[in-house]
mmCIF file of C-alpha atoms in Angstrom:
data_model
loop_
_atom_site.group_PDB
_atom_site.id
_atom_site.type_symbol
_atom_site.label_atom_id
_atom_site.label_comp_id
_atom_site.label_asym_id
_atom_site.label_seq_id
_atom_site.Cartn_x
_atom_site.Cartn_y
_atom_site.Cartn_z
ATOM 1 C CA THR A 14 77.140 -69.493 -58.420
ATOM 2 C CA TYR A 15 75.290 -66.332 -59.565
ATOM 3 C CA ASP A 16 75.563 -62.913 -58.107
ATOM 4 C CA ALA A 17 72.432 -60.980 -58.894
ATOM 5 C CA TYR A 18 72.622 -56.951 -59.034
ATOM 6 C CA TYR A 19 69.917 -54.482 -59.699
ATOM 7 C CA VAL A 20 69.840 -50.655 -59.853
ATOM 8 C CA VAL A 21 66.805 -48.773 -59.210
ATOM 9 C CA GLU A 22 66.679 -45.163 -60.233
ATOM 10 C CA ARG A 23 63.298 -44.003 -59.057
ATOM 11 C CA SER A 24 61.797 -44.568 -55.811
ATOM 12 C CA GLY A 25 58.753 -46.945 -55.109
ATOM 13 C CA THR A 26 57.775 -50.488 -54.536
ATOM 14 C CA TYR A 27 59.049 -52.989 -56.932
ATOM 15 C CA ASP A 28 58.295 -56.715 -57.446
ATOM 16 C CA LEU A 29 61.664 -58.328 -57.613
ATOM 17 C CA ASP A 30 61.652 -62.221 -59.089
ATOM 18 C CA VAL A 31 65.234 -63.841 -60.246
ATOM 19 C CA GLN A 32 64.832 -66.761 -62.813
ATOM 20 C CA VAL A 33 67.100 -69.242 -64.106
ATOM 21 C CA GLY A 34 66.039 -70.886 -67.159
ATOM 22 C CA GLY A 35 62.537 -69.053 -67.185
ATOM 23 C CA ALA A 36 61.873 -70.509 -63.915
ATOM 24 C CA SER A 37 62.016 -68.881 -59.971
ATOM 25 C CA ILE A 38 64.701 -69.643 -58.489
ATOM 26 C CA ASN A 39 64.293 -71.277 -54.674
ATOM 27 C CA GLY A 40 62.752 -68.904 -52.476
ATOM 28 C CA PHE A 41 61.162 -66.897 -55.313
ATOM 29 C CA SER A 42 57.898 -68.396 -55.863
ATOM 30 C CA THR A 43 56.434 -65.388 -56.037
ATOM 31 C CA ALA A 44 57.846 -61.963 -56.670
ATOM 32 C CA MET A 45 59.142 -60.332 -53.590
ATOM 33 C CA PRO A 46 58.254 -56.622 -52.802
ATOM 34 C CA VAL A 47 61.677 -54.192 -52.978
ATOM 35 C CA THR A 48 60.953 -50.795 -51.498
ATOM 36 C CA ALA A 49 63.467 -48.174 -52.995
ATOM 37 C CA TYR A 50 63.542 -44.828 -51.242
ATOM 38 C CA ALA A 51 64.930 -41.797 -52.464
ATOM 39 C CA GLY A 52 68.597 -41.002 -51.774
ATOM 40 C CA ALA A 53 70.073 -37.656 -49.798
ATOM 41 C CA THR A 54 68.401 -34.539 -50.627
ATOM 42 C CA SER A 55 70.518 -33.009 -53.317
ATOM 43 C CA ALA A 56 71.028 -29.054 -53.710
ATOM 44 C CA SER A 57 71.944 -29.340 -57.354
ATOM 45 C CA ALA A 58 68.600 -31.421 -58.079
ATOM 46 C CA THR A 59 66.145 -29.655 -55.608
ATOM 47 C CA THR A 60 64.325 -27.072 -57.351
ATOM 48 C CA MET A 61 62.268 -23.698 -56.637
ATOM 49 C CA GLN A 62 60.639 -20.890 -58.963
ATOM 50 C CA VAL A 63 59.062 -23.642 -61.039
ATOM 51 C CA ALA A 64 57.160 -21.693 -63.193
ATOM 52 C CA THR A 65 54.331 -24.370 -63.475
ATOM 53 C CA ASP A 66 54.061 -24.346 -59.484
ATOM 54 C CA ALA A 67 51.200 -22.390 -58.105
ATOM 55 C CA HIS A 68 53.893 -21.249 -55.230
ATOM 56 C CA VAL A 69 56.381 -18.928 -57.193
ATOM 57 C CA PHE A 70 57.543 -15.533 -56.276
ATOM 58 C CA PRO A 71 56.467 -12.728 -58.145
ATOM 59 C CA SER A 72 58.746 -10.369 -60.169
ATOM 60 C CA ALA A 73 57.017 -7.555 -58.707
ATOM 61 C CA SER A 74 55.043 -7.094 -55.181
ATOM 62 C CA THR A 75 54.191 -4.329 -52.738
ATOM 63 C CA ALA A 76 55.057 -3.771 -49.177
ATOM 64 C CA GLY A 77 52.678 -5.483 -46.722
ATOM 65 C CA ALA A 78 51.706 -8.353 -49.292
ATOM 66 C CA THR A 79 53.052 -12.025 -48.440
ATOM 67 C CA VAL A 80 54.963 -13.942 -51.118
ATOM 68 C CA THR A 81 55.553 -17.703 -51.265
ATOM 69 C CA THR A 82 57.875 -20.094 -53.175
ATOM 70 C CA ARG A 83 57.892 -23.664 -53.211
ATOM 71 C CA VAL A 84 61.147 -25.764 -52.688
ATOM 72 C CA THR A 85 60.900 -29.362 -53.965
ATOM 73 C CA ALA A 86 63.350 -31.431 -51.918
ATOM 74 C CA LEU A 87 65.010 -34.060 -54.556
ATOM 75 C CA ASP A 88 67.854 -36.542 -54.525
ATOM 76 C CA ALA A 89 70.484 -36.467 -57.365
ATOM 77 C CA LEU A 90 68.210 -38.898 -59.383
ATOM 78 C CA GLY A 91 65.118 -36.342 -59.125
ATOM 79 C CA ASN A 92 63.183 -38.345 -56.634
ATOM 80 C CA ALA A 93 61.223 -36.498 -54.195
ATOM 81 C CA ARG A 94 62.595 -36.428 -50.756
ATOM 82 C CA CYS A 95 59.466 -37.239 -48.587
ATOM 83 C CA TYR A 96 59.434 -38.017 -44.959
ATOM 84 C CA ALA A 97 56.690 -39.279 -42.335
ATOM 85 C CA ASP A 98 54.690 -36.714 -40.908
ATOM 86 C CA ALA A 99 55.048 -37.821 -37.489
ATOM 87 C CA GLY A 100 58.653 -38.610 -37.735
ATOM 88 C CA ASP A 101 61.478 -36.552 -37.000
ATOM 89 C CA GLY A 102 63.108 -36.509 -40.267
ATOM 90 C CA ALA A 103 63.255 -32.728 -42.190
ATOM 91 C CA ASP A 104 65.458 -30.796 -44.939
ATOM 92 C CA TYR A 105 66.919 -28.110 -43.194
ATOM 93 C CA PHE A 106 67.385 -25.109 -45.894
ATOM 94 C CA GLU A 107 69.297 -22.009 -45.194
ATOM 95 C CA VAL A 108 67.335 -18.930 -46.339
ATOM 96 C CA SER A 109 68.997 -15.242 -46.717
ATOM 97 C CA VAL A 110 67.387 -12.117 -48.035
ATOM 98 C CA THR A 111 68.964 -8.751 -49.468
ATOM 99 C CA VAL A 112 67.434 -5.694 -49.772
ATOM 100 C CA ASP A 113 69.172 -3.789 -52.215
ATOM 101 C CA GLY A 114 72.070 -5.414 -51.701
ATOM 102 C CA VAL A 115 72.191 -5.387 -47.929
ATOM 103 C CA GLU A 116 71.232 -8.513 -45.849
ATOM 104 C CA VAL A 117 68.126 -8.131 -43.382
ATOM 105 C CA SER A 118 67.253 -10.366 -40.810
ATOM 106 C CA ASN A 119 64.346 -13.264 -41.251
ATOM 107 C CA SER A 120 62.356 -11.226 -38.804
ATOM 108 C CA ASP A 121 62.506 -7.987 -40.854
ATOM 109 C CA VAL A 122 60.974 -9.734 -43.930
ATOM 110 C CA SER A 123 58.763 -12.093 -41.438
ATOM 111 C CA LEU A 124 60.181 -15.198 -43.211
ATOM 112 C CA SER A 125 58.967 -18.430 -42.956
ATOM 113 C CA GLN A 126 59.406 -22.081 -43.773
ATOM 114 C CA THR A 127 56.571 -24.242 -43.498
ATOM 115 C CA GLN A 128 57.608 -28.152 -44.401
ATOM 116 C CA ILE A 129 55.178 -30.465 -46.014
ATOM 117 C CA LYS A 130 56.967 -33.530 -45.068
ATOM 118 C CA ALA A 131 54.422 -36.395 -47.188
ATOM 119 C CA SER A 132 55.037 -34.365 -50.431
ATOM 120 C CA GLY A 133 58.739 -33.337 -49.933
ATOM 121 C CA VAL A 134 58.152 -29.864 -50.370
ATOM 122 C CA VAL A 135 59.060 -26.824 -48.098
ATOM 123 C CA ASP A 136 57.063 -23.330 -48.860
ATOM 124 C CA VAL A 137 59.236 -20.393 -48.288
ATOM 125 C CA ALA A 138 57.180 -17.427 -47.424
ATOM 126 C CA LEU A 139 58.377 -13.846 -46.528
ATOM 127 C CA THR A 140 56.380 -10.255 -45.804
ATOM 128 C CA PRO A 141 58.550 -7.553 -47.224
ATOM 129 C CA THR A 142 57.490 -3.993 -45.477
ATOM 130 C CA LYS A 143 60.464 -2.055 -47.396
ATOM 131 C CA ALA A 144 60.549 -0.849 -50.832
ATOM 132 C CA GLY A 145 63.334 -1.980 -52.762
ATOM 133 C CA THR A 146 64.826 -5.101 -54.434
ATOM 134 C CA HIS A 147 64.475 -8.183 -52.351
ATOM 135 C CA VAL A 148 66.904 -10.942 -53.190
ATOM 136 C CA VAL A 149 66.214 -14.266 -51.723
ATOM 137 C CA SER A 150 68.567 -17.281 -51.738
ATOM 138 C CA VAL A 151 68.045 -20.963 -50.767
ATOM 139 C CA ARG A 152 70.734 -22.967 -50.035
ATOM 140 C CA LEU A 153 71.070 -26.417 -48.565
ATOM 141 C CA GLY A 154 74.446 -27.359 -47.081
ATOM 142 C CA GLY A 155 76.036 -23.554 -48.694
ATOM 143 C CA GLU A 156 74.783 -24.831 -52.005
ATOM 144 C CA HIS A 157 72.202 -22.657 -54.149
ATOM 145 C CA VAL A 158 69.407 -25.110 -55.111
ATOM 146 C CA LEU A 159 67.869 -24.666 -58.312
ATOM 147 C CA GLY A 160 65.870 -21.374 -59.227
ATOM 148 C CA SER A 161 67.905 -19.609 -56.271
ATOM 149 C CA PRO A 162 68.567 -16.749 -55.976
ATOM 150 C CA ALA A 163 65.279 -15.065 -56.865
ATOM 151 C CA THR A 164 64.574 -11.367 -57.054
ATOM 152 C CA VAL A 165 61.378 -9.567 -56.208
ATOM 153 C CA ALA A 166 60.944 -5.787 -56.692
ATOM 154 C CA VAL A 167 58.774 -4.055 -53.987
ATOM 155 C CA SER A 168 57.247 -1.131 -54.434
ATOM 156 C CA ALA A 169 55.415 1.109 -51.791
ATOM 157 C CA ALA A 170 51.766 0.240 -51.087
ATOM 158 C CA ALA A 171 48.789 2.837 -51.320
ATOM 159 C CA ALA A 172 49.465 6.394 -49.346
ATOM 160 C CA ASP A 173 48.056 5.996 -45.828
ATOM 161 C CA ALA A 174 46.853 9.036 -44.133
ATOM 162 C CA GLU A 175 48.296 8.622 -40.669
ATOM 163 C CA THR A 176 51.681 7.956 -41.836
ATOM 164 C CA SER A 177 51.413 10.486 -44.448
ATOM 165 C CA GLY A 178 49.947 13.188 -42.008
ATOM 166 C CA ALA A 179 53.053 12.671 -39.679
ATOM 167 C CA THR A 180 55.289 14.137 -42.093
ATOM 168 C CA LEU A 181 53.589 17.473 -42.406
ATOM 169 C CA ALA A 182 55.635 20.377 -41.519
ATOM 170 C CA GLY A 183 55.609 24.116 -42.399
ATOM 171 C CA ASP A 184 54.839 27.577 -41.215
ATOM 172 C CA ALA A 185 51.056 26.918 -42.356
ATOM 173 C CA LEU A 186 50.995 25.376 -39.016
ATOM 174 C CA PHE A 187 51.817 28.478 -36.959
ATOM 175 C CA GLY A 188 49.546 30.893 -39.143
ATOM 176 C CA GLY A 189 51.112 34.677 -39.258
ATOM 177 C CA ARG A 190 49.920 38.038 -41.057
ATOM 178 C CA VAL A 191 46.787 38.407 -42.488
ATOM 179 C CA GLY A 192 46.866 38.426 -46.120
ATOM 180 C CA VAL A 193 49.985 36.393 -46.204
ATOM 181 C CA GLU A 194 50.260 33.111 -47.961
ATOM 182 C CA ARG A 195 51.906 30.220 -45.616
ATOM 183 C CA THR A 196 52.645 27.143 -46.696
ATOM 184 C CA ALA A 197 53.543 23.289 -45.446
ATOM 185 C CA THR A 198 54.460 20.115 -46.754
ATOM 186 C CA LEU A 199 53.328 16.656 -46.652
ATOM 187 C CA SER A 200 55.014 13.329 -47.712
ATOM 188 C CA ALA A 201 52.640 10.541 -48.956
ATOM 189 C CA ARG A 202 54.018 7.533 -47.224
ATOM 190 C CA ASP A 203 52.493 4.075 -47.304
ATOM 191 C CA ALA A 204 51.573 2.288 -43.825
ATOM 192 C CA HIS A 205 55.102 1.023 -43.449
ATOM 193 C CA GLY A 206 56.771 4.637 -43.822
ATOM 194 C CA ASN A 207 57.613 3.947 -47.622
ATOM 195 C CA SER A 208 57.825 7.010 -49.945
ATOM 196 C CA VAL A 209 54.393 6.825 -52.212
ATOM 197 C CA ASN A 210 55.594 8.118 -55.869
ATOM 198 C CA SER A 211 53.720 8.801 -58.727
ATOM 199 C CA THR A 212 51.387 5.639 -58.854
ATOM 200 C CA GLY A 213 47.832 6.709 -58.000
ATOM 201 C CA LEU A 214 48.652 10.282 -56.590
ATOM 202 C CA SER A 215 47.044 13.405 -57.948
ATOM 203 C CA SER A 216 46.396 17.029 -56.268
ATOM 204 C CA ALA A 217 42.790 15.202 -55.659
ATOM 205 C CA THR A 218 44.507 12.658 -53.219
ATOM 206 C CA CYS A 219 45.141 15.587 -50.656
ATOM 207 C CA ASP A 220 42.147 17.771 -49.471
ATOM 208 C CA VAL A 221 42.326 20.786 -47.341
ATOM 209 C CA ASN A 222 39.432 21.881 -44.574
ATOM 210 C CA PHE A 223 40.247 25.400 -43.058
ATOM 211 C CA THR A 224 37.884 26.931 -40.796
ATOM 212 C CA LYS A 225 37.959 29.893 -38.212
ATOM 213 C CA THR A 226 37.356 29.144 -34.454
ATOM 214 C CA GLU A 227 34.988 31.838 -32.432
ATOM 215 C CA ALA A 228 35.635 32.438 -29.151
ATOM 216 C CA SER A 229 32.956 30.101 -28.252
ATOM 217 C CA GLY A 230 34.655 27.635 -29.805
ATOM 218 C CA ASN A 231 32.655 26.789 -32.658
ATOM 219 C CA ALA A 232 34.184 26.227 -35.959
ATOM 220 C CA VAL A 233 32.505 28.896 -39.114
ATOM 221 C CA ALA A 234 33.292 29.455 -42.412
ATOM 222 C CA ALA A 235 36.462 30.947 -43.075
ATOM 223 C CA ASN A 236 37.248 34.119 -45.337
ATOM 224 C CA ALA A 237 40.329 32.569 -46.324
ATOM 225 C CA THR A 238 41.891 30.352 -48.980
ATOM 226 C CA ALA A 239 43.502 26.936 -48.564
ATOM 227 C CA ALA A 240 44.579 24.463 -51.052
ATOM 228 C CA CYS A 241 46.818 21.037 -51.395
ATOM 229 C CA VAL A 242 48.565 20.556 -54.409
ATOM 230 C CA LEU A 243 51.143 17.619 -55.439
ATOM 231 C CA THR A 244 54.325 19.381 -56.175
ATOM 232 C CA SER A 245 56.474 16.369 -56.692
ATOM 233 C CA SER A 246 55.265 12.719 -58.134
ATOM 234 C CA THR A 247 58.794 11.702 -58.116
ATOM 235 C CA ASP A 248 58.690 11.327 -54.008
ATOM 236 C CA GLY A 249 54.997 12.219 -53.395
ATOM 237 C CA THR A 250 55.244 15.618 -52.107
ATOM 238 C CA PHE A 251 52.097 17.650 -51.528
ATOM 239 C CA THR A 252 52.366 21.554 -50.666
ATOM 240 C CA VAL A 253 49.364 22.936 -48.469
ATOM 241 C CA SER A 254 49.067 26.860 -48.595
ATOM 242 C CA VAL A 255 46.403 28.794 -46.635
ATOM 243 C CA THR A 256 45.788 32.252 -46.656
ATOM 244 C CA ALA A 257 43.468 33.914 -43.743
ATOM 245 C CA TYR A 258 42.093 37.571 -44.841
ATOM 246 C CA ASP A 259 40.486 38.065 -41.058
ATOM 247 C CA ALA A 260 42.606 38.059 -37.811
ATOM 248 C CA GLY A 261 42.016 35.128 -35.506
ATOM 249 C CA ALA A 262 42.550 31.450 -34.618
ATOM 250 C CA TYR A 263 41.946 28.679 -37.349
ATOM 251 C CA THR A 264 42.000 25.083 -37.484
ATOM 252 C CA LEU A 265 43.824 23.380 -40.309
ATOM 253 C CA GLU A 266 42.705 19.742 -41.150
ATOM 254 C CA ILE A 267 44.327 17.572 -44.039
ATOM 255 C CA PHE A 268 42.746 14.781 -45.603
ATOM 256 C CA ILE A 269 44.515 11.916 -47.741
ATOM 257 C CA GLY A 270 42.133 9.897 -49.858
ATOM 258 C CA ASP A 271 39.155 11.087 -47.688
ATOM 259 C CA VAL A 272 40.644 10.097 -44.637
ATOM 260 C CA LEU A 273 41.943 12.512 -41.654
ATOM 261 C CA ALA A 274 45.869 12.812 -41.730
ATOM 262 C CA ALA A 275 46.389 15.453 -39.690
ATOM 263 C CA ASN A 276 44.421 18.288 -37.526
ATOM 264 C CA HIS A 277 46.204 21.317 -36.221
ATOM 265 C CA SER A 278 43.901 23.744 -34.125
ATOM 266 C CA GLY A 279 45.161 27.264 -32.818
ATOM 267 C CA VAL A 280 46.726 28.707 -36.221
ATOM 268 C CA THR A 281 46.642 32.149 -35.540
ATOM 269 C CA PHE A 282 46.670 34.856 -38.184
ATOM 270 C CA VAL A 283 47.112 38.540 -36.830
#
């Protein structure tokens, strides 16, 4: 009597043939197909942020851009943990995100997981809208997978006219005495409200249209000066200055990147 043992480390289908003295034993006139399946998913073997993968979080991104990493589920021996497309099997990874050290909800970063069962992978995607250092952790049973956590430095997107225009404030919006300069400040913001710093900003980013309003309501060229100057590239602050030399009502329009950001009528100088 013999006991035959075999150990398979790689999943797949094998031909099993047991021989004695070079001849197959009874019942093995032909090789018997044996299928070996992957074992339980192992956090210590499962990978993400593999450099050769097309799905890898970048080290830097901008607010509003979607970034994706691929988690490849493997068993302890490195076999892909695949499932039938129509089956109930799945791997349930716990994904958490912090921004500048503070944990945020998945909805705050539009986090999603897409499992491609037949390939044994899960694509983790998020769309950060807040500038800051985003740290993404992927765990299985409380244990980090290989490559976790991953860090993505998110910076502000381009200045948005509407969001930036909402920050306009100062005496220039209300007028004053003829010949006396009045000022206001505007902070460059992206569409998500993040402060836009020096990237792509200059005094040419902001423009001013300052016109006088006649009694008829028509706008005419004003005997006035107006300017918008970048005064702090650190936080994207622009200073708007206007000086009217004739009494009357004026309209102040501010443009960011040639797009109307703010429109204030009834600016009165006496």
